[in-house]
């Protein structure tokens, strides 16, 4: 396991309130809605329309935390199964206990594991990769995001959905200065400025030869978002949310 | 030898349990079953009345019977929602009437305002329909009827974190989402600990089904604003109309004691005579039918016939007279964890603008939209994350309508001279301003 120790201690402290939509993680709940909308619209009606009889997809959710996205995906009719992984035992314990609230979530499993340790993770003995790999708000917490991205992409046969925070002044003001210190929307220490990645850097990681040596990956959709207190999450084109194919 | 009884909790599990099989509850179930996103959900509706037995064959059995006194005004917005969920086609249309004009006049000054739907996009102001007709249409849409459980709710409590309803037939149902469509005294609302705000109007609404002297060629709803409250005359097919007369509780009691012929005379008086005459008539002995008819008749005979007023009443349908207290209520919340309230459980309004049922239909549309969004986002349908969009859509809109209704009501429930003059001027000006009137009609829709 190779999680960053400071980051892990920080997320352990958040575990208790993870599933309270009116608690400190409220913004994350709202963000999860936006992630699902983004995934649905990227996959398109041929997959998401309940009247379509398409084959079901398998999902690997990297950095699943308390399981907000994992549960959401596991409930969709077009998802066969979800494997959520995270490096913080406390949040995985939360994810596992919350899963029991809905007995229908039998297609959802969690594993204590780092993105750097994906080698042995297989969807099944016959199929080593997943149809969808998600990695939301993970890269900015890692010491080597480029390598993590490469590993994540190696585990996907169709889609990688990911998001991270732009290293821009606007992002600094909203996520660290305002978010952590002035408005206390997220606890101090949640974010580390030097780890933020710009959309262009991310795009070059994805399309660059180190990761994409056979040029099989393309950027399907790129979208930015910002949280405006009193309004909620607002989306705009061309910034930090990402999906690749 | 010892015998052990297994103390295992054996509740039936439902995704959504709706308490109350009135128009709001049945619309909700029908809409959920009609939506591609939510039709997979396991839904049931509980009602203490034998609604399937009573209404299942209503359409075939009631072609020629009298109109019931529970008649509701359905706006074009509600009609299109009922069309969308597939229920409107099952309505018995011969028993409905769409009216295209509403005439409101001031009982003190006679000032009028006419809402004419022809200058609005919708074509009709609203459609009059019996409550049972709406319910039977919903029951006969899709498999709504199969979701109905006839039983009284004995107890609602929380078991394993889920709301669990104990029925008087011994069955217990545990729901991921419990919906209160169970009326003004909503047991579901009480279970959720949601309080309400509001007040009683110290008025009662007297309803009756009336046969008119002849069929009105105009399709118009009428409201006369009296200081005791509005008297509404709402059209039905075949020279029939329904009455909603809001008045002081003691006057409502007095009206209910009248013989049918005396009641008929009093309705004609209420539409045409001035307040001083009405005050006098109410002082008579309610059992003295001949005197009441005599006192009304000679007074009406002194008036010139005014054909802009509703057609006179010939008789009333026996036993159709009933009354109910009028109140304004708004629940402080429409949702809590695993609970949502719709219709009268969430709010009650003065029937002045006929918005009660329509507000319920809007609640249902907003709740279904929230649940569709929740399913598309893979949320637990009973969680606050899933339910939050519902009150965001419905609460403020209802608050606004309750406020408009209440202000209109208060404006007209006085005979204080300066206020009468002001409201008369206001109505005369408003009557000339088509744009403002259209906005009012649209808002009510």
XYZ file of C-alpha atoms in Angstrom, chain A residues 19 21-22 26 29-30 32-34 36-37 40 48-51 68 71-73 75-76 78 101-104, chain B residues 13 15 36-37 39-42 162 176 333 335 337-338 373 375-381 383-385 388 392:
54
model
C -22.959 9.971 4.426
C -25.919 15.092 3.208
C -26.423 17.976 5.626
C -22.556 18.162 1.722
C -22.818 14.768 -2.111
C -23.703 17.540 -4.531
C -21.488 13.163 -6.710
C -24.749 14.168 -8.408
C -22.748 16.111 -10.954
C -23.311 10.866 -12.196
C -24.860 13.382 -14.590
C -24.699 9.403 -17.827
C -28.315 4.749 -19.993
C -31.861 4.580 -21.407
C -33.734 1.973 -19.315
C -35.656 0.867 -22.415
C -20.886 7.707 -2.648
C -23.174 2.955 -4.559
C -24.634 5.278 -7.181
C -23.073 3.311 -10.021
C -27.664 0.981 -8.462
C -27.783 1.879 -12.149
C -26.581 -0.596 -16.863
C -28.417 0.120 4.425
C -29.506 -1.020 0.956
C -29.749 -4.820 0.751
C -30.019 -4.631 -3.020
C -40.415 -4.778 1.805
C -39.348 0.600 -2.322
C -39.120 4.425 -17.716
C -36.728 5.401 -14.925
C -41.224 1.773 -13.183
C -38.945 -0.919 -11.773
C -39.576 0.344 -8.239
C -41.800 -1.806 -6.053
C -36.739 2.203 7.845
C -37.341 2.805 1.686
C -41.011 20.661 5.540
C -39.513 15.891 3.318
C -35.209 11.245 5.914
C -37.249 8.522 4.075
C -33.320 12.274 -11.167
C -32.667 6.940 -10.044
C -30.551 8.356 -12.879
C -27.963 9.368 -10.272
C -28.163 5.974 -8.557
C -29.219 7.506 -5.233
C -31.062 5.717 -2.448
C -34.626 6.942 -3.197
C -32.277 9.619 1.183
C -32.281 13.391 1.598
C -29.941 13.590 -1.414
C -34.116 17.503 -1.764
C -37.070 23.044 -4.070
